[in-house]
Coordinates of C-alpha atoms in Angstrom, one line a residue:
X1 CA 152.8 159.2 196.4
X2 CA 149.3 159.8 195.7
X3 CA 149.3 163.6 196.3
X4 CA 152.5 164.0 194.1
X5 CA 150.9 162.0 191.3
X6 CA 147.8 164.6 191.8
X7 CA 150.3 167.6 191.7
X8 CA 152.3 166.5 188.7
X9 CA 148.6 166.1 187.0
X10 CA 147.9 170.0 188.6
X11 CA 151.4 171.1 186.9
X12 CA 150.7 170.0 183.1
X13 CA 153.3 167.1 183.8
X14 CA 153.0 163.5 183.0
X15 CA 153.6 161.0 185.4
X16 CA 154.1 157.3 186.0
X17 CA 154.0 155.6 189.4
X18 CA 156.1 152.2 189.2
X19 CA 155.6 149.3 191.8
X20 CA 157.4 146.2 192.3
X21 CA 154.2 144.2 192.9
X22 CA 150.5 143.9 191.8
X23 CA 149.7 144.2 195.6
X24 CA 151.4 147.1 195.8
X25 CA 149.9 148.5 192.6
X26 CA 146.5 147.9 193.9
X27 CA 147.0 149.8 197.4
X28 CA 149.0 152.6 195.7
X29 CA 145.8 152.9 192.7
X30 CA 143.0 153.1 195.6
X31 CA 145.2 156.0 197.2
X32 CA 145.5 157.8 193.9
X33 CA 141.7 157.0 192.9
X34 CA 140.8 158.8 196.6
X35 CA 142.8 161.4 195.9
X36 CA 141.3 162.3 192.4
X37 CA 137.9 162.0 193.7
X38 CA 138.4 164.7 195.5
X39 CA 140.1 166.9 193.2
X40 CA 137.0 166.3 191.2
X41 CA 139.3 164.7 187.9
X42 CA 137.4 161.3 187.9
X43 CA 133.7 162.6 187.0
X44 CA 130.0 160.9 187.1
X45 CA 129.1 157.6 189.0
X46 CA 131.5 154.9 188.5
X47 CA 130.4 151.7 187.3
X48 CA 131.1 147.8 188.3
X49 CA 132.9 145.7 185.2
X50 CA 134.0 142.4 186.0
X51 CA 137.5 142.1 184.4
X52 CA 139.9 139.0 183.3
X53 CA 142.9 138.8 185.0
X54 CA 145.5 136.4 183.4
X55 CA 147.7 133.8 185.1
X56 CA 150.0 134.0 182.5
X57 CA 149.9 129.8 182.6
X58 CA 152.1 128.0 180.3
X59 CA 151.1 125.5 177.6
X60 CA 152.7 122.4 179.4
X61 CA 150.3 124.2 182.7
X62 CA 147.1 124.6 180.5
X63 CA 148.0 120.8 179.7
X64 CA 147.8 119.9 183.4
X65 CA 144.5 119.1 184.4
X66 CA 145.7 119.4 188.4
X67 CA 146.4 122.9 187.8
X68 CA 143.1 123.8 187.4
X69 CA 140.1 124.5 190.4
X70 CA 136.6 125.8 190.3
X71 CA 136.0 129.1 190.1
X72 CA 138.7 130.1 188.0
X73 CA 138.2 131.7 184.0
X74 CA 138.9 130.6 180.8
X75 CA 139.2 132.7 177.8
X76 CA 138.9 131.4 174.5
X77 CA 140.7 133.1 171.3
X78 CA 138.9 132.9 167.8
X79 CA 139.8 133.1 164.7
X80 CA 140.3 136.7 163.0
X81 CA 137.2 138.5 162.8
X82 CA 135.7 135.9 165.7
X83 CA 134.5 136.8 169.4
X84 CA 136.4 136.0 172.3
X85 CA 134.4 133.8 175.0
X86 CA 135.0 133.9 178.8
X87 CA 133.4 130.9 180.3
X88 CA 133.7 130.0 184.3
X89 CA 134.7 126.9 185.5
X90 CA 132.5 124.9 187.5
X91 CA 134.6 121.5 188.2
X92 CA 137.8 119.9 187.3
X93 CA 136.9 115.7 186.0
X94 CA 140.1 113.6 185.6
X95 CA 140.6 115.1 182.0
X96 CA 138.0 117.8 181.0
X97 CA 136.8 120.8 182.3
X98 CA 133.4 121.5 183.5
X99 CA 132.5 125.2 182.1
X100 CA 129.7 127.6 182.4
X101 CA 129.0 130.3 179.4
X102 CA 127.6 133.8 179.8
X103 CA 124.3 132.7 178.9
X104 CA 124.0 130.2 181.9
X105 CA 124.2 127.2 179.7
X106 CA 127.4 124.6 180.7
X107 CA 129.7 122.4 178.9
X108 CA 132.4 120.1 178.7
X109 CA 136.0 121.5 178.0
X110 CA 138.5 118.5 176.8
X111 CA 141.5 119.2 177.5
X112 CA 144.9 118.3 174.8
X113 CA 142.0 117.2 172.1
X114 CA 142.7 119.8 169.1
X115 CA 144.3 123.2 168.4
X116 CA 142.6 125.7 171.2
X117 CA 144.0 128.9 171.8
X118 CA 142.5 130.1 175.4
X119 CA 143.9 131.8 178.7
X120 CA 143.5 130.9 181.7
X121 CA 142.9 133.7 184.6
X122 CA 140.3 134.6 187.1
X123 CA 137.3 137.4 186.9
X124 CA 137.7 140.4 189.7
X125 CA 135.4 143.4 189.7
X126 CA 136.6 146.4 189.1
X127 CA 135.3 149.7 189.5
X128 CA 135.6 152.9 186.7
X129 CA 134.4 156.2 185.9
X130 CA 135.4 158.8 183.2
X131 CA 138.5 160.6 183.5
X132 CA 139.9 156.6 184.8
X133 CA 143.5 155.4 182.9
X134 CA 142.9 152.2 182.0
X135 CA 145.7 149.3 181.3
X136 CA 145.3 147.0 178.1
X137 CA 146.0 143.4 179.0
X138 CA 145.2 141.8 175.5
X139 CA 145.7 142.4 172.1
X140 CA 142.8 142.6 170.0
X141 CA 143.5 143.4 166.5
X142 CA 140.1 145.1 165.0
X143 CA 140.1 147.1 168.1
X144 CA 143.6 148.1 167.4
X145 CA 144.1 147.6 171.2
X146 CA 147.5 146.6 172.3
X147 CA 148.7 145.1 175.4
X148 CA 150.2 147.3 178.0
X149 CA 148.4 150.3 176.0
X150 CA 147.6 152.8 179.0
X151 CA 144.3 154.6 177.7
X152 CA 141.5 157.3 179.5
X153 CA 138.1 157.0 179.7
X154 CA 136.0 159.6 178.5
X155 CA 132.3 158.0 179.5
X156 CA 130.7 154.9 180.4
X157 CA 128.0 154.2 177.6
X158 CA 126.1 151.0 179.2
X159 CA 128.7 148.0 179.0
X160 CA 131.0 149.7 176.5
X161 CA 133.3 151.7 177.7
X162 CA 134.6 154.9 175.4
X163 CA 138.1 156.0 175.2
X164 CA 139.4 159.7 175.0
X165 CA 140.9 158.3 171.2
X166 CA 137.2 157.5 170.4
X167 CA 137.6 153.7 170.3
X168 CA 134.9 151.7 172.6
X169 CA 135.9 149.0 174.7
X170 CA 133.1 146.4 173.3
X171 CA 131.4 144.4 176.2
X172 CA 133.1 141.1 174.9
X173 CA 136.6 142.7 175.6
X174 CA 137.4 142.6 179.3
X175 CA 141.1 142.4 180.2
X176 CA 142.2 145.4 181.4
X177 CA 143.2 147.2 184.8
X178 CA 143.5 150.9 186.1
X179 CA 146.8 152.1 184.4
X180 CA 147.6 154.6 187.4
X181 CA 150.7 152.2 188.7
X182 CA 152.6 149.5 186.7
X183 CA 155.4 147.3 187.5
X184 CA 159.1 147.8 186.5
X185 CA 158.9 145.2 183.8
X186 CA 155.3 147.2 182.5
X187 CA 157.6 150.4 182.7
X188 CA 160.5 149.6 180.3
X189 CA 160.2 151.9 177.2
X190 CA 158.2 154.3 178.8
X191 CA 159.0 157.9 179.6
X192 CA 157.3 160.3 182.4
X193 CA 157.7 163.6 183.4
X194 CA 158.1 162.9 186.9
X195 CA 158.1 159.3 188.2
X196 CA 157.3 158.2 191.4
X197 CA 158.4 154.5 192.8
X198 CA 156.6 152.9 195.5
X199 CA 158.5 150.1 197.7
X200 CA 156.8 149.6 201.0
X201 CA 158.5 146.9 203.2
X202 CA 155.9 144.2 202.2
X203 CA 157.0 144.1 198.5
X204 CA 160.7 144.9 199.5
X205 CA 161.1 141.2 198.7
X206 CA 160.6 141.9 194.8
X207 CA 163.4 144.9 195.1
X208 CA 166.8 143.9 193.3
X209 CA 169.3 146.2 191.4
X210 CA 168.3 145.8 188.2
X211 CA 164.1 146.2 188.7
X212 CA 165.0 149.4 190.7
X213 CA 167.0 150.9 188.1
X214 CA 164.9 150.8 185.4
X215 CA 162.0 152.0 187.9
X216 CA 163.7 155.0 188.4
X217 CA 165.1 155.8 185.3
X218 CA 162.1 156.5 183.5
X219 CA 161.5 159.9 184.3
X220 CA 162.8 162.9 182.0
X221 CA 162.3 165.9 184.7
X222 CA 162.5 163.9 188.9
X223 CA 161.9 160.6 190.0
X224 CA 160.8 160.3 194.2
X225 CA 161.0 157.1 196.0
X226 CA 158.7 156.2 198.6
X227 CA 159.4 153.2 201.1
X228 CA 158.8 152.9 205.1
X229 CA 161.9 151.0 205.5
X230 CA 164.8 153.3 203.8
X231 CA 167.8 151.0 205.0
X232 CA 166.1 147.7 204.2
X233 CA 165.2 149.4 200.6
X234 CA 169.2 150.3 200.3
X235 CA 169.8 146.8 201.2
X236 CA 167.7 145.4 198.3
X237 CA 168.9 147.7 195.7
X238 CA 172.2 147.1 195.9
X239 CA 171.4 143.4 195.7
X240 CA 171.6 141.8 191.7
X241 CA 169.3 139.1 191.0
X242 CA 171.8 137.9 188.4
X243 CA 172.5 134.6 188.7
X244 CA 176.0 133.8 189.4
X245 CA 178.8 131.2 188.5
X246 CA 180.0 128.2 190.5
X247 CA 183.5 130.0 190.8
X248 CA 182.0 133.5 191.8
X249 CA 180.1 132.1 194.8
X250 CA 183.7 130.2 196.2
X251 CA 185.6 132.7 198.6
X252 CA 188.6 134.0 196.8
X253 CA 191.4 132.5 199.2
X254 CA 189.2 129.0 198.0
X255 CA 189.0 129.5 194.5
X256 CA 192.7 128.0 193.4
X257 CA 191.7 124.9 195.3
X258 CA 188.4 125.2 193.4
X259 CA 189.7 125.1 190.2
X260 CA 192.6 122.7 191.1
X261 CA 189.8 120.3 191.5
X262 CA 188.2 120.9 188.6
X263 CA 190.8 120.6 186.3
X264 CA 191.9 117.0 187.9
X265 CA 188.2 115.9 187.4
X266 CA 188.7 116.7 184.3
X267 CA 191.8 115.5 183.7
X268 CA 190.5 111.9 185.4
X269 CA 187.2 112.3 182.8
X270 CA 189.9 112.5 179.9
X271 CA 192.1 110.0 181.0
X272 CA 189.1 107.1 181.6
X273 CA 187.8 108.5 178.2
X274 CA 190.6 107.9 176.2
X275 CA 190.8 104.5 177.5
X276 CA 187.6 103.7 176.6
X277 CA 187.8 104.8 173.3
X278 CA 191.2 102.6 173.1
X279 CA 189.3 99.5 174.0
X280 CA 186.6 100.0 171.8
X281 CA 189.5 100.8 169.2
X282 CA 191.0 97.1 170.0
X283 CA 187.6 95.4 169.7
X284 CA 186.9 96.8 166.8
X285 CA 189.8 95.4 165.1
X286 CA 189.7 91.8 167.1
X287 CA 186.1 91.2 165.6
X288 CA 187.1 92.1 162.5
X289 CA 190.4 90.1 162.6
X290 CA 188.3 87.0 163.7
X291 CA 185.6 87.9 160.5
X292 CA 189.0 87.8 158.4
X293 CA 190.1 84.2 159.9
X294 CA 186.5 83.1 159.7
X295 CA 186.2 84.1 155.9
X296 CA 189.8 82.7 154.6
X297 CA 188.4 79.2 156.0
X298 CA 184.9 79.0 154.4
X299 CA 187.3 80.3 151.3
X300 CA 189.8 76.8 151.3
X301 CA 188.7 73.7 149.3
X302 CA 187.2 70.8 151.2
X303 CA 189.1 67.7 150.7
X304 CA 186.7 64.4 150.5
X305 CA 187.9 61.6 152.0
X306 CA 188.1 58.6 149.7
X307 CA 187.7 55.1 151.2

């Protein structure tokens, strides 16, 4: 895969490598990385960032206090105009967070107490040099950078990084990946030249119909498929990962039994409901018939009794 990417590159064509996992993605980027190395497209030394990797956590699991551990990232979101802050965690307490900032100093994270916007995610290290494709993983609107924006590098300028555009990646913005591979879900609404699916039998497990169709349907001019397991990749692929109805799961010679059951539930659920509603119907009117009795006789004259 990584010597057809390189030729495409050698032929004036775009291309796209699509993986169905991030484990996947990583192998198949060190392989292409190699491989441009030597073809002499990624220039000067590279240099270490450390990047912020989301979790993609929930609200109701940014909530959870039992979610969290040490050693993971949290990234807080200002207001417009305001900074972003990556702070590490230290230790999880039974309803805070113990943080540390950039600058060394700690603090105390409360969690559910006011309107924070953060992520949650972990800090990797990742290596880049110019002529690098880059990934956006967070929007940031002054920078005009969007998420899932593939991008080049044209230098490294200390701890900015400039793009082949001329935007800088500021030191403060740090979620992004190499853009050589992406997954299915990444790829929708993008086009290639020539793209170029990787399935290996370790993320064969993430392979269904629908993923592998839209993985290879993004290239205009040839799409190749490389696997190590070519029946177990037919398997997957002709495998949907819709979900399906009670009645489609029943064998067919069972499914007039099937739905001869259902109906008599149903008919049974009717049935016991209509006589409910009928009792409730005849209470109704005995309480108010007894409210009527009740109110005729506080209505009638008392008679006194006269010795």
């Amino acid at each position: 895969a990584a010597q057809s990417y390189l030729k495409a590159l050698e032929q004036n064509q775009s291309a796209l490598l699509v993986a169905p996992t991030w484990n996947e993605i990583e192998a198949v980027t060190d392989r292409v990385r190699v491989a441009l190395k030597i073809a002499g497209r990624l220039g000067g030394e590279e240099k270490e960032f450390q990047v912020f990797d989301s979790l993609s956590w929930t609200e109701a699991q940014k909530r959870d206090v039992r979610q969290y551990r040490a050693g993971m990232a949290i990234r807080f979101h200002r207001g417009k105009g305001g900074k972003h802050e990556t702070v590490a965690m230290v230790a999880v307490e039974q309803d805070s967070l113990k943080v540390q900032r950039a600058d060394g100093s700690e603090g105390v994270f409360q969690l559910g107490r006011g309107f924070v916007s953060f992520d949650v995610g972990e800090t990797r290290k990742l290596r880049i040099a110019a002529g690098d494709k880059l990934l956006l993983q967070a929007n940031a609107a002054r920078k005009r950078f969007i998420n899932g924006e593939l991008v080049e590098v044209q230098a490294i300028q200390g701890d900015s990084v400039l793009l082949t555009d001329g935007r800088v990646i500021p030191p403060n913005y740090r979620s992004f990946a190499h853009g050589y591979a992406v997954t299915s879900h990444a790829a929708q609404g993008q086009t290639a030249d020539a793209v170029l699916v990787v399935a290996s039998s370790r993320s064969l497990p993430a392979v269904h119909q629908q993923q592998f169709y839209v993985s290879i349907s993004r290239g205009r001019d040839r799409c190749q498929v490389f696997t190590d397991d070519v029946e177990q990749l037919r398997s997957h692929v002709t495998h949907s990962s819709r979900r399906l109805a009670a009645v489609e799961v029943v064998p067919r010679v069972r499914q007039q039994k099937f739905m001869e059951r259902v109906l008599q539930r149903g008919h049974r659920f009717l049935k016991h409901f209509r006589q409910r509603i009928t009792q409730s119907h005849s209470l109704r009117k005995g309480i108010k018939q007894i409210r009527e009795t009740s109110y005729e006789h506080q209505r009638q004259p008392r008679r006194s009794i006269r010795p």
